[in-house]
Amino acid sequence: MTVTIKDIAKAANVSKATVSYVLNDKPGVSKKTRQRILGIIKEMNYYPNVVARGLAGKRIGMLGLVIPDITDMFYASIIRGVEQAANNFNYTLNLCTTHADSQKEREVVDLFSSGRVDGLIIMTYHLDKDYLTALKKKGIPFVFIGSPIEDESIYTVIVDNEKAGYRATEYLIKAGHQKIAFIHGARDAWDNQDRFQGYCDALINYRLPLQQELIKSGDFQRLGGYQAARELLCSALKPTAIFAANDQMALGALTAASELGFKVPADLAIIGFDDIEAASLIEPALTTISQPTMEMGEKAVELVMALIDGEKPERRKTFLQTSLVRRGTA
Amino acid sequence: MTVTIKDIAKAANVSKATVSYVLNDKPGVSKKTRQRILGIIKEMNYYPNVVARGLAGKRIGMLGLVIPDITDMFYASIIRGVEQAANNFNYTLNLCTTHADSQKEREVVDLFSSGRVDGLIIMTYHLDKDYLTALKKKGIPFVFIGSPIEDESIYTVIVDNEKAGYRATEYLIKAGHQKIAFIHGARDAWDNQDRFQGYCDALINYRLPLQQELIKSGDFQRLGGYQAARELLCSALKPTAIFAANDQMALGALTAASELGFKVPADLAIIGFDDIEAASLIEPALTTISQPTMEMGEKAVELVMALIDGEKPERRKTFLQTSLVRRGTA
DNA sequence: GTGAAAGCGCTAACAA
DNA sequence: TTGTTAGCGCTTTCAC
């Protein structure tokens, strides 16, 4: 069948231990023996069984990755970052999607508590306390990405939504806009709130009035953005710029604007958030805030790997910077 | 530390074997003992170590998934199908992206030959013979999704691109179009060729002339589609319909049409292929061919699972049907 | 119906 | 420098 360490040992006339030393680059083996064994390994096409190694040693070389939905481009690009970084550590990924199903989330905790992975990277929106407690009890290292954890003891990689919201708004202000509308996503979503906070701060900082009539809700959906924009553009207080809490809504706003005969960006500037694929496909292409998804993945991996190594990094929250992608709408 | 089967055995005053029987729903344990052990397992919060189980038994409960790029929506949705289906078998996924790097592909084969997974699902474009031979030698069950395997002995889940191309073209013909253009993707890509073949067949079947001037190349890129469409629309033989080998090119064509003042679909019908997210976001929304990504994932999982179970399904190639999504452009 | 013991392939003390 | 040996946590004959 498959060739094992025993076969190599036999073929090389050494013990399994010696082969193991060679495999793991441990000292205590003469250069000659090492070379010889290495040769035999190549020749016999031997690959150590990671499962056995995992049982005997500690590491299994696998990171668990918990995400709500893989078809969400935002998550997909983070995964790409995670994957790349994990590979650098010679790790691979065990993927688990929860589809925002808390039952599933619970299952995942159990699943991963069976020695399958060395560490966990988790992206998820709703995090009940029990989930966290269970996770902590397992003793398996984990890091959250982009989630609003109250618990200060938890390692998190997160984007500074507030700052990004501030910058987007500031950008519009500096372009000369005075009547800047904001379209909310889900009102209670933490990221939406932070973005809104940034918007408010910018207005205040630049001594612009915060007007309720310029603040609408769009629910993070395209249609919501469309409707909110329609209301805005038909109102007495016609804004000259709209900052939507995400790209989908910005896209909706764009449709509304063109239907109502507003030229973008001449009559109306629009700025979104996320930089989804469609943002650059649309005409005119959407100016938006782009999140450093690759970097988020990388940082998260670095963190778990440190935790796996038994380190206890000082900083619990890692804030990453967004960037403003200037395109055609603002 | 963590509780093992030994602890359970001790607590229940039985042997490890008995606990194992209970865990695996094997006969030979009295109802009473079974109940008692089950109780203790719950109570002590015990989860069997899959790694150890993998070593001892055969299954590790993991499927390897090899894909070029997770941020490609097409693959992402297939993954979703795979994930769901795998979960039904109590399996999880070990994700590996190759980024179309054949070096990486080779590594992946090695990686998975180390007992990490029970089976493999592979999506990739370029498949050199060596890769396949190596894979076969490993003896690990594998299934390809949507790849052009010459090797008849290999299990593949694939979409009937030719038929889909035929249907798209037929749809345009039945809508009264006579001058139907085709925009090639990568000329040598198997899926592109199949789609083109379908286009040709439909024209021939409906006794329409196959005109070289109506056949352009777009390289599967948005810009390529744009340029190809411009050429077409500025040519003497102005087509009334365009069938693009993928959505990106169709989107480019759409831009070209609107720039040149063609009303879609009144002056020009456009049909794409893939049904990417942007297809439904654009205005007018793109009529296109949608691939049964979820189903592809499911079928592939069913196949590997059968192979893992030692079955040898008769049919090597599983053809899945596409569907025409009628929207605003044709 | 239940238990003892071997072994899966590897690592890591400890000996030699 | 190399070998011996005892596990890692589980499954699975084979006995009882």
XYZ file of C-alpha atoms (C1' of nucleotides) in Angstrom:
692
model
C 0.000 0.000 0.000
C 1.258 3.432 0.891
C 4.806 3.781 2.060
C 5.305 4.678 5.712
C 8.132 5.844 7.877
C 8.803 2.235 8.750
C 9.449 1.353 5.136
C 11.894 4.190 4.841
C 13.634 3.157 8.030
C 13.905 -0.377 6.798
C 15.178 0.642 3.404
C 17.750 2.943 4.963
C 18.685 0.517 7.665
C 17.998 2.992 10.399
C 15.289 3.381 12.997
C 12.032 5.218 12.559
C 13.333 7.817 14.969
C 16.189 8.750 12.728
C 13.876 9.129 9.792
C 11.614 11.259 11.902
C 14.537 13.478 12.852
C 15.358 13.945 9.217
C 11.764 14.704 8.367
C 11.559 17.347 11.022
C 14.956 18.852 10.436
C 16.035 18.010 13.912
C 19.694 17.896 14.850
C 21.424 14.715 15.880
C 21.721 13.053 12.501
C 24.966 12.982 10.557
C 25.019 14.752 7.243
C 25.685 11.532 5.442
C 22.809 9.621 6.970
C 20.545 12.571 6.437
C 21.433 12.757 2.777
C 20.989 9.057 2.333
C 17.602 9.041 4.007
C 16.465 12.078 2.081
C 17.438 10.243 -1.072
C 15.449 7.182 -0.170
C 12.450 9.307 0.740
C 12.463 10.904 -2.693
C 13.042 7.632 -4.370
C 10.284 5.797 -2.610
C 7.987 8.757 -3.026
C 7.236 8.989 0.613
C 5.013 11.606 2.219
C 4.563 11.614 5.959
C 1.027 11.005 7.074
C -0.105 14.270 8.598
C -2.886 12.618 10.485
C -0.500 10.359 12.333
C 1.764 13.288 12.887
C -1.121 15.258 14.234
C -1.920 12.525 16.675
C 1.613 12.107 17.884
C 2.827 15.656 17.829
C 0.678 18.657 18.339
C 0.079 20.300 14.983
C -2.150 19.047 12.280
C -1.342 21.926 9.940
C -4.906 23.053 9.520
C -6.758 26.230 10.328
C -10.507 26.281 10.672
C -12.226 29.081 8.814
C -15.752 29.995 9.796
C -17.650 32.314 7.484
C -21.274 33.132 6.836
C -21.239 32.808 3.074
C -18.574 32.079 0.575
C -20.437 33.664 -2.300
C -20.254 37.024 -0.622
C -17.383 38.681 -2.420
C -16.305 40.484 0.675
C -15.714 37.255 2.527
C -14.293 35.589 -0.520
C -11.532 38.119 -0.784
C -10.734 37.833 2.869
C -10.518 34.099 2.450
C -8.025 34.644 -0.291
C -5.838 36.586 2.083
C -6.236 33.973 4.757
C -5.397 31.196 2.372
C -2.273 32.845 1.115
C -1.000 33.661 4.558
C -1.825 30.198 5.855
C 0.109 28.652 3.010
C 3.139 30.639 4.035
C 3.020 28.825 7.320
C 2.464 25.540 5.521
C -1.064 25.440 6.735
C -4.248 24.709 4.867
C -7.811 25.731 5.504
C -10.796 23.846 6.758
C -13.748 25.772 5.457
C -17.065 25.987 7.264
C -19.920 28.192 6.200
C -22.619 28.949 8.686
C -25.048 30.883 6.506
C -25.717 33.036 9.510
C -27.435 30.096 11.103
C -26.637 30.101 14.791
C -27.423 26.405 15.060
C -24.764 25.810 12.470
C -22.384 28.076 14.312
C -22.735 25.975 17.384
C -22.101 22.809 15.430
C -18.963 24.318 14.078
C -17.586 24.882 17.533
C -18.170 21.254 18.338
C -16.728 20.158 15.064
C -13.529 21.986 15.634
C -13.208 20.851 19.183
C -12.436 17.386 17.940
C -8.800 18.018 17.210
C -9.312 18.706 13.563
C -7.633 22.087 13.465
C -4.914 23.900 15.310
C -6.647 27.233 15.329
C -9.718 29.092 14.181
C -10.450 32.200 12.188
C -13.993 33.355 12.540
C -16.111 35.810 10.621
C -19.674 36.052 11.665
C -22.252 38.625 12.506
C -24.261 37.450 15.427
C -22.246 36.140 18.262
C -24.150 35.125 21.279
C -22.298 34.936 24.537
C -22.727 31.180 24.799
C -20.931 30.644 21.552
C -17.994 32.600 22.814
C -17.940 30.932 26.183
C -18.048 27.516 24.585
C -15.251 28.511 22.281
C -13.088 29.775 25.086
C -13.628 26.631 27.066
C -12.319 24.514 24.229
C -8.930 26.035 24.645
C -8.387 26.229 20.906
C -6.796 29.468 19.686
C -9.112 31.681 17.692
C -9.222 35.096 16.083
C -12.170 37.076 14.841
C -12.225 39.103 11.690
C -14.341 42.165 11.360
C -16.762 41.446 14.109
C -17.980 43.653 16.860
C -16.780 41.826 19.906
C -17.568 43.474 23.170
C -15.320 41.043 24.944
C -12.014 42.821 25.312
C -10.053 39.646 25.820
C -10.680 38.428 22.317
C -8.326 38.824 19.414
C -9.920 40.681 16.546
C -8.853 42.058 13.220
C -11.098 44.892 12.292
C -11.455 47.821 9.980
C -11.888 51.306 11.297
C -15.320 51.978 9.890
C -15.702 55.187 11.761
C -12.553 56.643 10.350
C -13.510 55.459 6.891
C -16.890 57.089 7.220
C -15.177 60.240 8.298
C -12.837 60.216 5.354
C -15.557 59.586 2.825
C -17.557 62.481 4.186
C -14.526 64.724 4.435
C -13.721 63.950 0.835
C -17.154 65.157 -0.220
C -16.898 68.239 1.946
C -13.543 69.146 0.494
C -15.015 68.751 -2.967
C -17.268 71.610 -1.994
C -20.428 69.787 -1.000
C -22.532 71.219 1.767
C -25.658 69.135 1.594
C -24.396 65.604 2.050
C -26.921 62.855 2.607
C -26.292 59.576 4.382
C -28.069 56.336 3.574
C -28.060 53.914 6.442
C -27.614 50.178 6.040
C -29.171 48.025 8.705
C -29.622 50.514 11.515
C -28.416 48.216 14.237
C -25.441 46.801 12.373
C -22.250 47.795 14.114
C -20.408 48.600 10.916
C -23.246 50.776 9.718
C -23.294 52.626 12.995
C -19.587 53.253 12.897
C -19.760 54.563 9.368
C -22.584 56.837 10.341
C -20.638 58.071 13.328
C -17.780 58.981 11.017
C -20.205 60.875 8.822
C -21.531 62.840 11.775
C -18.083 63.595 13.110
C -16.941 64.946 9.790
C -19.943 67.222 9.437
C -19.519 68.512 12.930
C -15.817 68.984 12.516
C -16.343 71.043 9.410
C -19.185 72.944 11.047
C -21.806 71.673 8.697
C -25.328 71.129 10.020
C -26.492 67.595 10.721
C -29.892 67.480 9.057
C -32.362 64.703 9.727
C -33.931 65.174 6.306
C -30.658 64.154 4.721
C -30.450 60.884 6.609
C -32.350 57.922 5.210
C -32.425 54.189 5.572
C -31.657 51.655 2.902
C -31.135 48.358 4.701
C -27.926 47.555 2.839
C -30.028 46.521 -0.155
C -29.934 47.863 -3.641
C -33.626 48.639 -3.665
C -33.357 50.378 -0.313
C -30.661 52.632 -1.676
C -32.771 53.340 -4.711
C -35.794 54.351 -2.688
C -33.835 56.387 -0.196
C -32.137 58.252 -3.023
C -35.443 58.939 -4.711
C -36.840 60.439 -1.550
C -33.725 62.489 -1.090
C -33.665 63.814 -4.627
C -37.333 64.645 -4.654
C -37.206 66.406 -1.306
C -36.980 70.141 -0.836
C -33.524 69.827 0.614
C -32.024 68.190 -2.473
C -28.540 67.016 -1.454
C -25.618 67.466 -3.798
C -23.872 64.388 -2.507
C -24.851 61.008 -1.091
C -22.761 58.781 1.098
C -24.247 55.293 1.160
C -23.203 52.871 3.866
C -22.476 50.233 1.265
C -22.024 49.816 -2.461
C -25.265 48.021 -3.146
C -27.210 50.985 -1.879
C -24.922 53.361 -3.742
C -25.701 51.440 -6.906
C -29.376 51.813 -6.208
C -28.898 55.513 -5.640
C -27.128 55.743 -8.959
C -30.112 54.229 -10.712
C -32.467 56.627 -8.964
C -30.304 59.578 -9.928
C -30.207 58.658 -13.574
C -33.952 58.034 -13.632
C -34.587 61.459 -12.165
C -32.275 63.065 -14.665
C -29.450 63.890 -12.310
C -26.042 63.772 -13.900
C -23.461 61.976 -11.788
C -21.151 63.375 -10.583
C -21.992 66.828 -11.987
C -25.387 67.249 -10.288
C -24.927 64.633 -7.646
C -21.883 62.960 -6.152
C -22.221 59.426 -4.818
C -19.855 57.488 -2.666
C -20.248 53.925 -1.489
C -18.532 51.489 0.818
C -16.911 48.063 0.253
C -15.661 48.272 -3.304
C -17.565 45.258 -4.556
C -16.866 43.957 -8.018
C -19.855 45.649 -9.579
C -18.608 49.018 -8.332
C -16.010 49.145 -11.049
C -18.222 47.590 -13.705
C -20.986 50.113 -13.557
C -21.070 53.290 -15.627
C -19.958 55.652 -14.204
C -17.787 53.535 -11.950
C -18.466 53.997 -8.288
C -16.234 55.969 -5.998
C -16.091 53.992 -2.808
C -14.212 52.927 0.294
C -12.230 49.778 -0.188
C -11.467 47.431 2.647
C -8.063 45.773 2.914
C -9.450 42.264 2.684
C -6.189 40.549 1.850
C -4.457 42.236 4.700
C -7.251 41.356 7.074
C -6.779 37.713 6.218
C -3.043 37.927 6.624
C -3.166 39.653 9.961
C -5.673 37.167 11.281
C -3.471 34.264 10.267
C -0.428 35.837 11.852
C -2.390 36.232 15.025
C -3.669 32.664 15.248
C -0.270 31.318 14.383
C 1.201 33.311 17.221
C -1.465 31.999 19.539
C -0.824 28.465 18.366
C 2.823 29.004 19.138
C 1.804 29.832 22.642
C 2.452 33.533 22.376
C 0.082 36.044 23.838
C 0.244 39.115 21.630
C -0.241 42.276 23.621
C -2.659 44.015 21.314
C -6.076 42.380 21.173
C -7.641 44.528 18.482
C -5.856 45.077 15.220
C -7.213 48.032 13.302
C -6.656 48.106 9.584
C -6.960 51.077 7.270
C -9.450 51.440 4.475
C -8.730 53.379 1.336
C -10.794 55.695 -0.756
C -11.048 54.518 -4.346
C -11.699 57.491 -6.495
C -13.670 56.673 -9.595
C -16.415 58.308 -11.576
C -19.180 59.161 -9.140
C -17.504 61.591 -6.789
C -6.944 18.448 29.568
C -9.379 17.266 26.973
C -11.519 14.281 27.740
C -10.779 11.117 25.791
C -12.450 7.822 25.185
C -10.468 6.417 28.061
C -11.995 8.879 30.485
C -15.430 7.940 29.331
C -14.643 4.262 29.650
C -13.353 4.792 33.142
C -16.303 6.874 34.189
C -18.701 4.320 32.784
C -16.771 1.394 34.107
C -16.528 -0.225 30.712
C -13.727 -0.711 28.228
C -12.729 1.711 25.522
C -14.067 -0.785 23.025
C -17.565 -0.548 24.363
C -17.487 3.207 24.210
C -16.219 2.987 20.671
C -19.112 0.707 19.762
C -21.536 3.220 21.143
C -19.863 6.070 19.324
C -20.085 4.274 16.047
C -23.560 2.901 16.488
C -22.273 -0.618 16.286
C -24.307 -3.553 17.576
C -23.170 -5.627 20.488
C -23.939 -3.246 23.291
C -26.971 -3.594 25.473
C -29.513 -0.812 25.367
C -28.912 -0.030 28.981
C -25.151 0.277 28.725
C -25.529 2.297 25.563
C -27.847 4.751 27.236
C -25.609 5.063 30.222
C -22.534 5.694 28.134
C -24.346 8.169 25.954
C -25.342 9.999 29.107
C -21.816 10.173 30.369
C -20.568 11.372 27.008
C -23.003 14.262 27.077
C -22.256 14.997 30.652
C -18.518 15.035 30.258
C -18.807 16.981 27.045
C -16.824 14.495 25.094
C -16.069 14.742 21.397
C -14.121 11.978 19.727
C -10.836 13.088 18.280
C -11.272 12.830 14.546
C -7.569 12.729 13.957
C -7.131 9.659 16.072
C -10.149 8.169 14.446
C -8.656 8.922 11.091
C -5.506 7.122 12.017
C -7.209 4.065 13.373
C -10.121 3.741 11.051
C -10.137 4.901 7.491
C -12.158 8.089 7.267
C -11.053 11.440 8.409
C -14.264 13.157 7.341
C -12.611 15.638 5.081
C -12.807 16.346 1.385
C -10.070 18.230 -0.398
C -11.272 20.987 -2.685
C -8.910 22.282 -5.321
C -9.906 25.471 -7.110
C -8.119 28.153 -9.065
C -9.561 31.162 -7.311
C -12.097 31.618 -4.605
C -12.913 35.174 -5.574
C -14.254 33.995 -8.883
C -17.971 33.962 -8.305
C -18.437 30.977 -10.521
C -16.197 28.842 -8.354
C -17.543 30.375 -5.197
C -21.033 29.228 -5.971
C -19.866 25.768 -6.833
C -18.063 25.648 -3.534
C -21.295 26.507 -1.842
C -22.904 23.490 -3.415
C -19.996 21.297 -2.510
C -20.015 22.507 1.048
C -23.673 21.890 1.532
C -23.555 18.430 0.067
C -20.443 17.522 2.020
C -22.118 18.591 5.225
C -24.930 16.203 4.506
C -22.396 13.432 4.630
C -20.902 14.907 7.781
C -17.870 15.934 5.864
C -16.014 19.218 5.842
C -13.849 20.838 3.231
C -10.148 21.375 2.996
C -9.751 24.288 0.674
C -6.783 24.748 -1.626
C -6.507 27.440 -4.223
C -3.995 27.036 -6.985
C -4.334 30.379 -8.744
C -3.816 28.527 -11.960
C -0.236 27.927 -10.926
C 0.782 24.480 -12.025
C 3.554 24.373 -9.459
C 0.932 24.904 -6.825
C -1.237 22.246 -8.369
C 1.529 19.751 -8.011
C 2.050 20.694 -4.403
C -1.584 20.149 -3.771
C -1.413 16.599 -5.015
C 1.432 15.935 -2.621
C -0.337 17.655 0.175
C -3.394 15.544 -0.185
C -1.459 12.374 -0.557
C -0.520 12.598 3.074
C -3.728 11.169 4.424
C -5.303 14.475 5.112
C -8.462 13.919 3.137
C -10.627 11.021 2.107
C -11.319 12.304 -1.353
C -10.724 15.169 -3.728
C -12.863 17.494 -5.786
C -10.883 19.347 -8.369
C -11.629 22.355 -10.522
C -8.819 23.559 -12.646
C -8.118 24.603 -16.166
C -4.802 23.251 -17.223
C -4.263 19.665 -16.428
C -1.069 18.201 -17.597
C -0.870 14.481 -17.938
C 1.702 14.157 -15.165
C -0.623 15.723 -12.693
C -3.259 13.196 -13.528
C -0.904 10.270 -13.466
C 0.440 11.319 -10.103
C -3.059 11.692 -8.820
C -4.103 8.285 -10.014
C -1.074 6.685 -8.459
C -1.995 8.053 -5.077
C -5.064 5.923 -5.014
C -7.144 8.673 -3.480
C -10.640 9.051 -4.947
C -11.132 12.204 -6.953
C -13.704 13.889 -9.141
C -13.308 16.769 -11.530
C -15.782 19.557 -11.950
C -16.190 21.305 -15.231
C -12.912 20.367 -16.760
C -12.116 19.042 -20.151
C -10.644 15.702 -19.351
C -9.615 13.652 -22.310
C -9.038 10.682 -20.077
C -12.209 8.662 -20.264
C -11.558 6.842 -17.024
C -11.921 9.950 -14.925
C -15.041 11.009 -13.108
C -16.217 14.427 -14.171
C -19.179 16.662 -13.539
C -19.611 18.951 -16.442
C -22.010 21.330 -18.072
C -23.101 20.847 -21.624
C -21.649 24.022 -23.039
C -22.396 23.039 -26.580
C -26.036 22.538 -25.912
C -26.170 25.785 -23.979
C -24.557 27.629 -26.843
C -27.083 26.085 -29.146
C -29.978 27.147 -26.990
C -28.768 30.710 -26.617
C -28.391 31.029 -30.357
C -31.686 29.323 -31.026
C -33.355 31.733 -28.656
C -32.051 34.657 -30.648
C -33.043 33.062 -33.923
C -36.548 32.421 -32.714
C -36.748 36.046 -31.648
C -36.339 36.823 -35.316
C -32.656 37.629 -35.503
C -30.785 36.723 -38.653
C -27.471 38.432 -38.157
C -26.188 36.983 -34.924
C -22.634 37.699 -33.917
C -20.474 35.563 -31.670
C -17.742 36.914 -29.427
C -15.169 34.319 -28.567
C -13.555 34.014 -25.165
C -10.094 32.516 -25.086
C -9.988 30.736 -28.421
C -8.395 27.589 -27.102
C -10.506 27.272 -23.975
C -12.587 24.131 -24.164
C -15.706 25.758 -22.810
C -15.430 28.582 -25.280
C -15.043 26.123 -28.118
C -18.058 24.151 -27.038
C -20.171 27.255 -26.811
C -19.041 28.308 -30.223
C -19.828 24.887 -31.590
C -23.357 25.228 -30.257
C -23.636 28.599 -31.964
C -22.535 27.148 -35.267
C -24.837 24.176 -34.993
C -27.827 26.364 -34.316
C -27.124 28.607 -37.301
C -26.656 25.636 -39.551
C -29.707 23.920 -38.242
C -31.837 26.961 -38.933
C -30.185 27.423 -42.309
C -28.590 30.713 -41.426
C -25.233 31.594 -42.953
C -22.112 31.320 -40.813
C -20.352 34.601 -41.485
C -16.764 35.174 -40.482
C -17.355 38.905 -40.179
C -19.787 38.230 -37.370
C -17.293 36.244 -35.348
C -14.897 38.177 -33.145
C -12.571 37.531 -30.251
C -12.850 39.014 -26.802
C -10.602 36.908 -24.576
C -13.234 36.530 -21.872
C -12.436 40.066 -20.721
C -14.743 42.991 -20.421
C -12.562 45.183 -22.573
C -12.289 42.472 -25.199
C -16.050 42.279 -25.419
C -16.254 46.020 -25.678
C -13.798 46.207 -28.546
C -15.285 43.275 -30.376
C -18.731 44.784 -30.107
C -17.501 48.137 -31.368
C -15.999 46.499 -34.420
C -19.177 44.578 -35.042
C -21.466 47.531 -34.681
C -19.324 49.738 -36.879
C -18.985 47.122 -39.582
C -21.029 46.972 -42.727
C -22.695 43.774 -41.602
C -24.158 45.292 -38.427
C -25.535 42.345 -36.426
C -28.872 42.634 -34.665
C -27.833 40.279 -31.914
C -24.641 39.347 -30.103
C -23.938 36.141 -28.269
C -20.902 36.591 -26.044
C -19.116 33.541 -24.685
C -19.278 34.978 -21.204
C -20.939 37.721 -19.207
C -17.924 39.945 -18.803
C -17.685 40.316 -22.559
C -21.422 40.770 -22.825
C -21.154 43.594 -20.336
C -18.442 45.165 -22.438
C -20.621 44.792 -25.486
C -23.417 46.505 -23.647
C -21.201 49.489 -22.965
C -20.118 49.649 -26.584
C -23.723 49.510 -27.746
C -24.837 52.339 -25.531
C -21.850 54.446 -26.541
C -22.685 53.952 -30.176
C -26.289 54.846 -29.569
C -27.760 51.389 -29.980
C -30.805 50.742 -27.864
C -30.715 47.364 -26.155
C -32.628 45.216 -26.811
C -34.568 47.185 -29.448
C -31.678 47.767 -31.866
C -29.406 45.091 -30.552
C -29.985 41.966 -28.493
C -27.205 40.724 -26.250
C -26.891 37.417 -24.522
C -24.104 36.320 -22.219
C -22.966 33.206 -20.418
C -22.438 32.407 -16.703
C -24.951 34.629 -14.976
C -22.443 36.438 -12.807
C -23.672 38.744 -10.092
C -23.174 41.885 -12.119
C -25.425 40.481 -14.843
C -28.502 41.240 -12.802
C -27.205 44.513 -11.414
C -26.601 46.213 -14.695
C -29.209 48.264 -16.541
C -30.716 46.698 -18.573
C -30.081 43.412 -16.796
C -28.310 40.859 -18.891
C -30.027 37.900 -20.481
C -27.651 35.027 -20.042
C -27.060 31.321 -19.594
C -26.898 30.256 -15.994
C -24.910 27.270 -14.869
C -26.261 24.935 -12.193
C -23.385 25.599 -9.828
C -25.047 24.248 -6.707
C -26.009 21.088 -8.474
C -22.519 20.673 -9.858
C -21.141 20.767 -6.359
C -23.696 18.310 -5.102
C -23.162 15.818 -7.871
C -19.428 15.955 -7.427
C -19.739 15.250 -3.729
C -22.094 12.368 -4.334
C -19.585 10.943 -6.733
C -16.555 11.152 -4.466
C -18.521 9.797 -1.582
C -19.482 6.828 -3.693
C -15.861 6.356 -4.671
C -14.781 6.612 -1.059
C -17.322 3.939 -0.241
C -15.563 1.763 -2.736
C -18.276 1.919 -5.365
C -17.430 2.314 -8.992
C -20.243 4.307 -10.564
C -20.872 3.271 -14.124
C -21.161 6.693 -15.664
C -17.902 8.608 -15.726
C -19.183 11.894 -17.095
C -22.148 13.599 -15.507
C -23.697 16.213 -17.743
C -25.722 18.937 -16.120
C -28.170 21.284 -17.775
C -27.822 25.034 -18.034
C -30.760 27.381 -18.098
C -31.474 30.500 -20.033
C -32.166 33.452 -17.770
C -34.290 35.878 -19.652
C -33.767 39.464 -18.589
C -33.579 42.798 -20.299
C -31.063 42.471 -23.090
C -32.610 39.838 -25.307
C -22.817 -8.281 25.769
C -18.264 -6.833 27.021
C -13.135 -6.567 27.459
C -8.095 -7.134 26.261
C -4.887 -6.032 23.207
C -2.881 -4.991 18.859
C -2.024 -1.532 15.733
C -2.852 2.855 12.603
C 1.967 6.205 11.465
C 4.209 9.272 13.799
C 6.983 11.939 17.641
C 9.883 12.389 21.591
C 12.016 10.930 25.753
C 15.550 8.174 27.147
C 19.253 4.736 26.298
C 23.119 3.174 24.185
C 25.069 9.806 16.257
C 21.559 6.394 16.363
C 18.108 3.042 18.321
C 14.403 1.636 21.694
C 10.268 2.408 23.408
C 6.250 4.389 24.941
C 2.480 6.671 23.818
C -1.091 10.058 20.960
C -6.841 8.467 20.819
C -9.193 5.584 18.395
C -10.998 1.090 15.911
C -11.291 -3.669 15.558
C -10.393 -8.458 15.730
C -10.734 -12.137 18.897
C -11.620 -14.058 23.359
C -14.365 -14.482 27.228
